[in-house]
CSV table of C-alpha atoms in Angstrom, one decimal:
chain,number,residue,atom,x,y,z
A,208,UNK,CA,-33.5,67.5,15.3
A,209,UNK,CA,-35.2,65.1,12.9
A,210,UNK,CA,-37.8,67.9,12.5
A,211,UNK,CA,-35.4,69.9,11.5
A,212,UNK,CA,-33.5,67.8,9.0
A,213,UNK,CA,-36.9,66.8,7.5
A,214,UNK,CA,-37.5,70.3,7.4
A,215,UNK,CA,-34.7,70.9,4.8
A,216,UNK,CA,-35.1,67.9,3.0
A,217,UNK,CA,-38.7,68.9,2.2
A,218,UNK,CA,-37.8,72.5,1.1
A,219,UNK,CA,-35.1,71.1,-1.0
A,220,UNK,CA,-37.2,68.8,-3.0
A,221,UNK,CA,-39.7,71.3,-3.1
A,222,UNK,CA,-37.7,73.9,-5.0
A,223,UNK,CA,-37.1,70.8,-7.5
A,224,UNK,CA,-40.8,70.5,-7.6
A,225,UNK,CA,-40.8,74.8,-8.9
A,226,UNK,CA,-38.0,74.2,-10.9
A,227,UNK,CA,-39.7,71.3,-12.7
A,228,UNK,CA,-43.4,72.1,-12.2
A,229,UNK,CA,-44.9,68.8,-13.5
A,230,UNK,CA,-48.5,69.2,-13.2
A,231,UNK,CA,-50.0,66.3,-11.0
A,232,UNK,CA,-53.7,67.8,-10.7
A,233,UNK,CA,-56.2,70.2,-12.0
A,234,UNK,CA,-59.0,71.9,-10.1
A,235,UNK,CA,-62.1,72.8,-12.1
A,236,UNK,CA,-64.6,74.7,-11.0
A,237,UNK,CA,-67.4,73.4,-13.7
A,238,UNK,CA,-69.6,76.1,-13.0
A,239,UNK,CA,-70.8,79.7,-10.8
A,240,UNK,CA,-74.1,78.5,-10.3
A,241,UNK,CA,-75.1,76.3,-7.0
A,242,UNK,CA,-78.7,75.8,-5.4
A,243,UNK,CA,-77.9,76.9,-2.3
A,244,UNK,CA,-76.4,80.0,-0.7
A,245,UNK,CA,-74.2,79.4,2.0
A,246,UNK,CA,-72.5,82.1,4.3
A,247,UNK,CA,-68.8,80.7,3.7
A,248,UNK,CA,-68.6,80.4,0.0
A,249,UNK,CA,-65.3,81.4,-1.1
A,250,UNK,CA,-66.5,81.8,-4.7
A,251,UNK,CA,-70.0,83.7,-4.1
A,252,UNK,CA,-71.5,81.7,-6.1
A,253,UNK,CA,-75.3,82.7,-7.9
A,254,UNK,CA,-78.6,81.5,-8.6
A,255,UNK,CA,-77.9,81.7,-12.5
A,256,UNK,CA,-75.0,82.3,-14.7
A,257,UNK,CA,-74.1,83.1,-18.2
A,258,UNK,CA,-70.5,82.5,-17.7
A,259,UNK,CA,-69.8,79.0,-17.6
A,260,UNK,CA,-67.9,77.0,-20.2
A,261,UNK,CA,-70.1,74.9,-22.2
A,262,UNK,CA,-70.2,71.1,-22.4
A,263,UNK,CA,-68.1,70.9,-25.3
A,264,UNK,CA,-65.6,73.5,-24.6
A,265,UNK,CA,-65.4,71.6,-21.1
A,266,UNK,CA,-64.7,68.1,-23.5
A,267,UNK,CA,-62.2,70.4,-25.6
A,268,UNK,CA,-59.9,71.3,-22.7
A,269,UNK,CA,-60.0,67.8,-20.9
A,270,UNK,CA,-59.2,66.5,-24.4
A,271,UNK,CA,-56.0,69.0,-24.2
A,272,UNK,CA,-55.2,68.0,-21.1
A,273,UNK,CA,-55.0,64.4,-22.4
A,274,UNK,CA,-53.4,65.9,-25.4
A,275,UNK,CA,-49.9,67.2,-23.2
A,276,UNK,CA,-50.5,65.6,-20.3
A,277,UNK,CA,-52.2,62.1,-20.5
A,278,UNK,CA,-54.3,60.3,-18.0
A,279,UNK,CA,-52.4,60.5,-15.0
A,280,UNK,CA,-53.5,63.9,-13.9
A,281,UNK,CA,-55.8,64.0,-10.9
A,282,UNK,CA,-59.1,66.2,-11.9
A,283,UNK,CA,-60.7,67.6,-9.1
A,284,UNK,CA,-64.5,68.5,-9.8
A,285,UNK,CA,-66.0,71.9,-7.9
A,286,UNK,CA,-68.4,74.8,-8.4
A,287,UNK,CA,-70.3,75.8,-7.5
A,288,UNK,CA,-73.1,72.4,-6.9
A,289,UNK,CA,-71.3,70.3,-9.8
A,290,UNK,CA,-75.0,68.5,-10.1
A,291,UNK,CA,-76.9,71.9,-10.8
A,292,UNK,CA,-75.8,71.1,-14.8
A,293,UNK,CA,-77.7,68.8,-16.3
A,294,UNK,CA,-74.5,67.4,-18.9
A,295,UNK,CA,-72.0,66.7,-16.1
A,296,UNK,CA,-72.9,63.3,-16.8
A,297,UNK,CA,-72.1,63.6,-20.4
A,298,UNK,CA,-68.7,65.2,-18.7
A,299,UNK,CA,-67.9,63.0,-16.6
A,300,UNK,CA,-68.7,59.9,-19.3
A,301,UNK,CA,-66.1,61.6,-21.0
A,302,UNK,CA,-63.2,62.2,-18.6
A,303,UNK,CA,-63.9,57.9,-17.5
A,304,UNK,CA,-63.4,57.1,-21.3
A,305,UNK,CA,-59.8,59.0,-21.3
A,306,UNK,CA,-59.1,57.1,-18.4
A,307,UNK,CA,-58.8,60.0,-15.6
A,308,UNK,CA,-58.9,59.4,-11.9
A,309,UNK,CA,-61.8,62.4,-11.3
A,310,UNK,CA,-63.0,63.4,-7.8
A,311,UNK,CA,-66.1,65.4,-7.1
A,312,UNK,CA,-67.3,67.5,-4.7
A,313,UNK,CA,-70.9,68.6,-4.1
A,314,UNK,CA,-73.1,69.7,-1.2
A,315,UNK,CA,-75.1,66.7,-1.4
A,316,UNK,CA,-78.8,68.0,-1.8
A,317,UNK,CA,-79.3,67.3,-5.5
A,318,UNK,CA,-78.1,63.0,-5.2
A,319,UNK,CA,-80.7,60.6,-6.2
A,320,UNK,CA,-80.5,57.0,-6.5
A,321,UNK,CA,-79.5,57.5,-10.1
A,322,UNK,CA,-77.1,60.0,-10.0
A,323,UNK,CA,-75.2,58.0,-7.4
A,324,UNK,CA,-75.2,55.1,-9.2
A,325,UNK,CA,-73.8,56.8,-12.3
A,326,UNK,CA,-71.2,58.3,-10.5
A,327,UNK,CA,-70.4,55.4,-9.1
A,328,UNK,CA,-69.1,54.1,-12.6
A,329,UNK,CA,-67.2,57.6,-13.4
A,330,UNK,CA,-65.4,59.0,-10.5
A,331,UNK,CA,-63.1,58.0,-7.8
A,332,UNK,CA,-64.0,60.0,-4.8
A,333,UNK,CA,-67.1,61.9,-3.8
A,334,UNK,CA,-67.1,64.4,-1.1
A,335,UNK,CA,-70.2,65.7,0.6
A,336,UNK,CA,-70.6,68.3,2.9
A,337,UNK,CA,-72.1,68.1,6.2
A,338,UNK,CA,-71.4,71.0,8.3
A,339,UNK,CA,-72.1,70.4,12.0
A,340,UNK,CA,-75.5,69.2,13.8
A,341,UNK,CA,-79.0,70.5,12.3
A,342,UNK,CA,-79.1,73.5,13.3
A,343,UNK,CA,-75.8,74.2,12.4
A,344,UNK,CA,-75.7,72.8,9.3
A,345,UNK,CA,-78.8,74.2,8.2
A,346,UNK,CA,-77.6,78.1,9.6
A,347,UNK,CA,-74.2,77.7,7.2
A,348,UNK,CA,-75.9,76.5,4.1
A,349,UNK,CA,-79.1,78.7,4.8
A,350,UNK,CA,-81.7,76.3,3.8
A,351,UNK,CA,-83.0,72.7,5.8
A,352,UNK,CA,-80.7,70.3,4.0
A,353,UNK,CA,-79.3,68.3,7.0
A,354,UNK,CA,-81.5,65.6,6.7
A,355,UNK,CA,-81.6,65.6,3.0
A,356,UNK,CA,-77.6,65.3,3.4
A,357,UNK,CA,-77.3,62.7,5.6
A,358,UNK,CA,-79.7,60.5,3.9
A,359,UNK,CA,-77.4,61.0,0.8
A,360,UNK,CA,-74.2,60.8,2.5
A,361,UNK,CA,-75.6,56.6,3.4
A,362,UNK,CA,-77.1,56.7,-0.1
A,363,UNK,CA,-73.9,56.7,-1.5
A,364,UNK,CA,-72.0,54.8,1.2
A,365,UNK,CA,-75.1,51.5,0.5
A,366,UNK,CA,-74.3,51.9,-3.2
A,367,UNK,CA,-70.8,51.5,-2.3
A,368,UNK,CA,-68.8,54.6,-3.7
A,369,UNK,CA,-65.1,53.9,-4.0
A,370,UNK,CA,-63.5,57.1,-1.9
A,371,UNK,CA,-66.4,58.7,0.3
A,372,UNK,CA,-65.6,62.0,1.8
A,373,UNK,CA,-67.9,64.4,4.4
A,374,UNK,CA,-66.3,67.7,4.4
A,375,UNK,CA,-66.9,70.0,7.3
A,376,UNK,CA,-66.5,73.5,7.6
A,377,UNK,CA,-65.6,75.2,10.6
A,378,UNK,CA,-67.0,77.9,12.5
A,379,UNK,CA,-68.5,78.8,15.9
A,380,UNK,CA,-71.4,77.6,16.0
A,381,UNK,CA,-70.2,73.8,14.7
A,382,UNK,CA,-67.1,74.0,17.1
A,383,UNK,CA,-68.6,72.2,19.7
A,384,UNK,CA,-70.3,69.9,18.3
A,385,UNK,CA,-67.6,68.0,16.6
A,386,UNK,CA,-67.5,65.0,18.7
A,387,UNK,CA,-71.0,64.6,18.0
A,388,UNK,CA,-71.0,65.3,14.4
A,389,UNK,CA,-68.0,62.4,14.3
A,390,UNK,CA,-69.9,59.9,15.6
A,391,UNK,CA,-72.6,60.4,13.0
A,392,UNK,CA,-69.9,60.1,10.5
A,393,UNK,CA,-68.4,57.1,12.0
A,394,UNK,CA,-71.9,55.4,12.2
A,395,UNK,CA,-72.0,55.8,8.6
A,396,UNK,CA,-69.1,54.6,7.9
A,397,UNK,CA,-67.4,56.9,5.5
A,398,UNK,CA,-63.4,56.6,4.0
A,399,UNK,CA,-62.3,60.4,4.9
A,400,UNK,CA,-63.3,63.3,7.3
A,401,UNK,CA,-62.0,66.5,5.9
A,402,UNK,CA,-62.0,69.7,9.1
A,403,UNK,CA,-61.5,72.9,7.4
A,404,UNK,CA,-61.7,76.4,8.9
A,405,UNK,CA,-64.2,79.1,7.5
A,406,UNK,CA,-61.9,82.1,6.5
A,407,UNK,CA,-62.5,85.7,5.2
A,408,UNK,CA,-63.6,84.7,1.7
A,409,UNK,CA,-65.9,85.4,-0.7
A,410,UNK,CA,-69.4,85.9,1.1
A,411,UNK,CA,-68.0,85.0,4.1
A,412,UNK,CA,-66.3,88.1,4.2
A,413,UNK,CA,-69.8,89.2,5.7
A,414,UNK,CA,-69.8,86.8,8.0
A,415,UNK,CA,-66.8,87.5,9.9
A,416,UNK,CA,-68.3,87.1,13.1
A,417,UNK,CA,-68.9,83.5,12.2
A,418,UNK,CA,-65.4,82.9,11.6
A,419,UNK,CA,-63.2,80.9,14.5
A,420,UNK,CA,-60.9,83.2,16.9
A,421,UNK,CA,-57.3,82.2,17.6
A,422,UNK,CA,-58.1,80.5,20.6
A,423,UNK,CA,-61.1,78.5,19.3
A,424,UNK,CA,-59.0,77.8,16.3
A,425,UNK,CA,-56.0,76.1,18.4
A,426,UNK,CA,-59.3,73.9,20.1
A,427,UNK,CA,-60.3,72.9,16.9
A,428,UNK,CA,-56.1,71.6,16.1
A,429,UNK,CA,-56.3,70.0,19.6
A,430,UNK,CA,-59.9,68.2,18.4
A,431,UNK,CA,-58.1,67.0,15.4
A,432,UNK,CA,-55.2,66.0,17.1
A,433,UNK,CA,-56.5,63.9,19.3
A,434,UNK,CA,-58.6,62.2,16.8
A,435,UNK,CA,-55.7,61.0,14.6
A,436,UNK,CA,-53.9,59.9,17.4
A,437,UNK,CA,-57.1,58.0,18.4
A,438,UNK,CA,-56.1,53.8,18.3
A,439,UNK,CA,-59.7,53.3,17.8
A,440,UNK,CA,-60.7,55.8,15.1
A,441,UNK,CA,-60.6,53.7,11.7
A,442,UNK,CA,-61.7,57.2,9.8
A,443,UNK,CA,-59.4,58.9,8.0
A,444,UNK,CA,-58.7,62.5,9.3
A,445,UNK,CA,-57.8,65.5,7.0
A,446,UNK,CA,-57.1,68.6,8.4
A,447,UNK,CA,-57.4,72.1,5.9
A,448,UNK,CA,-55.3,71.7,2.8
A,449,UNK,CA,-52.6,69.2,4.8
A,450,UNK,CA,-51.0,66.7,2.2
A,451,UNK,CA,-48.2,64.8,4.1
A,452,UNK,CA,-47.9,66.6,7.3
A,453,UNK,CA,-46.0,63.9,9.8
A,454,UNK,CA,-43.2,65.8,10.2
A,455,UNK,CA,-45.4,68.3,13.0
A,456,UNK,CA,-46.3,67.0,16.4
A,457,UNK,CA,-49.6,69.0,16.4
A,458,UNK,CA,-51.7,70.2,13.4
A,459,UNK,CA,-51.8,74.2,14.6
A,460,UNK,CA,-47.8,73.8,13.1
A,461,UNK,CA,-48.9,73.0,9.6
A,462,UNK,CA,-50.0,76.3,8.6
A,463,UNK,CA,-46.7,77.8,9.4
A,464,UNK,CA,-44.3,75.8,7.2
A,465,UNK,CA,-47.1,74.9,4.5
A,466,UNK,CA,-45.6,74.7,1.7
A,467,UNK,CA,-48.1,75.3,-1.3
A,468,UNK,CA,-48.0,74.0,-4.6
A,469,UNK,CA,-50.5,76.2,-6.4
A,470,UNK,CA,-49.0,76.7,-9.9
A,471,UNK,CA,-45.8,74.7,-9.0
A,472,UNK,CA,-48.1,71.0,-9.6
A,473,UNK,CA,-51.7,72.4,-9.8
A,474,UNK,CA,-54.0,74.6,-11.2
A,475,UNK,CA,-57.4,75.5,-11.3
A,476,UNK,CA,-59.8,76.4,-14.2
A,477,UNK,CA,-62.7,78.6,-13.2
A,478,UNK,CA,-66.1,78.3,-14.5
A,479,UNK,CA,-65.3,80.7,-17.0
A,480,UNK,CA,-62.8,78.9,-18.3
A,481,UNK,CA,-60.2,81.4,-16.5
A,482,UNK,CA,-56.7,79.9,-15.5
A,483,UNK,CA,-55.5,80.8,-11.9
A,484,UNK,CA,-53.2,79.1,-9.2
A,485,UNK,CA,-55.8,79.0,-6.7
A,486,UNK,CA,-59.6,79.1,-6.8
A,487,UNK,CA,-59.6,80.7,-3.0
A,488,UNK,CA,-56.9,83.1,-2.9
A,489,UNK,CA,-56.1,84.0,-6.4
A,490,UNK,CA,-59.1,84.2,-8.8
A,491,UNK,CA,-58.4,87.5,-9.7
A,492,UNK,CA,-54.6,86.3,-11.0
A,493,UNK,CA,-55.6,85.1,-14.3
A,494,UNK,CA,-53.1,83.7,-16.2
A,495,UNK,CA,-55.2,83.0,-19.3
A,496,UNK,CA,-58.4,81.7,-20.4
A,497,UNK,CA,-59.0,77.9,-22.0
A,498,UNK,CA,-61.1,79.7,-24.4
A,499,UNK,CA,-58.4,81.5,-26.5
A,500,UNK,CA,-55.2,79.9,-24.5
A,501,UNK,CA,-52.9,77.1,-25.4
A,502,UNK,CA,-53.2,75.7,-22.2
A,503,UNK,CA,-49.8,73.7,-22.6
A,504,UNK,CA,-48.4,76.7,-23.0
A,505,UNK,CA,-49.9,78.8,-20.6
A,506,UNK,CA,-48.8,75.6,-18.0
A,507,UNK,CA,-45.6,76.1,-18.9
A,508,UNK,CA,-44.6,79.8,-19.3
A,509,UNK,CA,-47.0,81.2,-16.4
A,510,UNK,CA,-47.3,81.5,-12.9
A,511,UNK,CA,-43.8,82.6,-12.6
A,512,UNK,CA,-44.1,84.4,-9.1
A,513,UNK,CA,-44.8,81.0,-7.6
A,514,UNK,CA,-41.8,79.2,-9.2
A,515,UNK,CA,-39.7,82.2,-8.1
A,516,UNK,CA,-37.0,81.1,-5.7
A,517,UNK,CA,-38.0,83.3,-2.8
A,518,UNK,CA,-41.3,81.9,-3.0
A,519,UNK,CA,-41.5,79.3,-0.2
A,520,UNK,CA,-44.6,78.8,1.3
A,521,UNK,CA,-48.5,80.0,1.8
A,522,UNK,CA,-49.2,83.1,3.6
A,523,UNK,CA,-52.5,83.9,1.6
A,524,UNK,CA,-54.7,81.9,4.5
A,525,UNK,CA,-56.3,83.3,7.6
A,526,UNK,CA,-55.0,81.2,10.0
């Protein structure tokens, strides 16, 4: 009954949330390029590119967002590898000096002592990808990073970064290894575990075979359930997208009432300075460019099928 009741309660404020649409946080892909190739990437990303926004026009639109928005916008930081351009520095100096709360994610391989300690200044959260054991790890991201990773992942953690996060992306050959991959993490001692499934994306459309079957899937929810309702775990567990998810007794049930809030309170920029709703799903529904754009405007006249009243929740992922 509570479930239920909560149920309503959550759908009601959500259509307030479509009918308002106050932006809360902004993804942005900052560029195509990344230095390794990984069978999972979503985006596909490449070796090179010609696309990406430069540094300025990158300063231009975060100085926009300031413009209509002000400070209080949460900027997420993707690629990509965010640390293959040599001026995110110069960005992220930038985005500290109007005051925004920035998180970044990277693959890990590129850190140095220098870089960390930077970061350390300008961003909130950093999260680092380490994607099972070695051999595991090293088959997803197609290159021997694990160690590299792990000694990064305690590089940041001795030079005390605020929010540290080891995303892990699941798939067969990492499924059962989690317990052991967890205790690695723990050892560390890291803020945040984020468990995520590979799906059908990207290049990992080609790698279907890698991709967890309903049964292994509902293993990996019972892993993840027992761990958050572990007394003794002191690591914060996030499951896929999940934001507050209490309401369901076990984390398979998320996906079925998730209620997603892709152009309703967020957005994402791609490196080309394209504006979609989602950088996974939707890169092809472009809504404008920050280029050419007002991006005020865009913001508030766009996106209309997800602010439609029938809209009510994500059926774009796999599981």
């Amino acid at each position: 009954m509570f479930k239920k009741i909560y149920w309503e309660i959550n759908k009601k404020y959500y259509s307030l949330q479509k009918s308002t649409h106050e932006l809360k946080s902004i993804s942005l892909e900052i560029t195509g390029m990344c230095n390794l190739h990984c069978k999972h990437c979503y985006m596909n990303s490449k070796q090179q590119s010609s696309d990406d926004l430069t540094t300025e026009e990158w300063k231009i639109f975060i100085d926009q967002v300031y413009k209509y928005f002000g400070n209080k916008i949460n900027l997420g930081i993707t690629g990509g590898e965010p640390l293959i351009r040599s001026d995110l520095l110069e960005i992220l100096e930038h985005m500290k000096k109007l005051g925004f709360n920035v998180n970044l994610t990277t693959n890990g391989v590129l850190l140095d002592e220098r870089i960390v300690k930077h970061l350390k200044k300008n961003i909130f959260g950093l999260s680092i990808s380490l994607d099972g054991l070695v051999d595991s790890h090293n088959y997803l991201r197609q290159s021997d990073v694990f160690t590299k990773t792990t000694e990064n992942i305690k590089l940041c953690k001795k030079n005390n970064i605020k929010y540290l996060i080891v995303k892990t992306a699941i798939y067969k050959n990492n499924l059962n290894e989690l317990k052991d991959l967890y205790e690695i993490i723990k050892n560390i001692g890291v803020d945040e575990w984020h468990l995520f499934a590979v799906e059908p994306l990207g290049r990992a459309k080609l790698n279907k075979n890698e991709i967890l079957s309903p049964i292994e899937y509902g293993l990996l929810c019972e892993f993840v359930d027992k761990l958050k309702n572990d007394k003794m775990n002191i690591i914060k567990i996030r499951f896929g997208e999940e934001g507050s998810n209490f309401m369901y007794s076990k984390s398979c049930d998320y996906c079925k009432f998730k209620l997603c809030n892709a152009g309703i309170s967020s957005c994402v920029i791609l490196y080309n300075g394209d504006i979609v709703n989602c950088m996974q799903s939707n890169r092809d529904d472009v809504q404008g460019n920050v280029k050419t754009d007002d991006f005020k405007k865009i913001w508030d006249t766009k996106f209309i099928k997800n602010r439609e009243k029938n809209y009510t929740s994500c059926n774009k992922h796999y599981f």
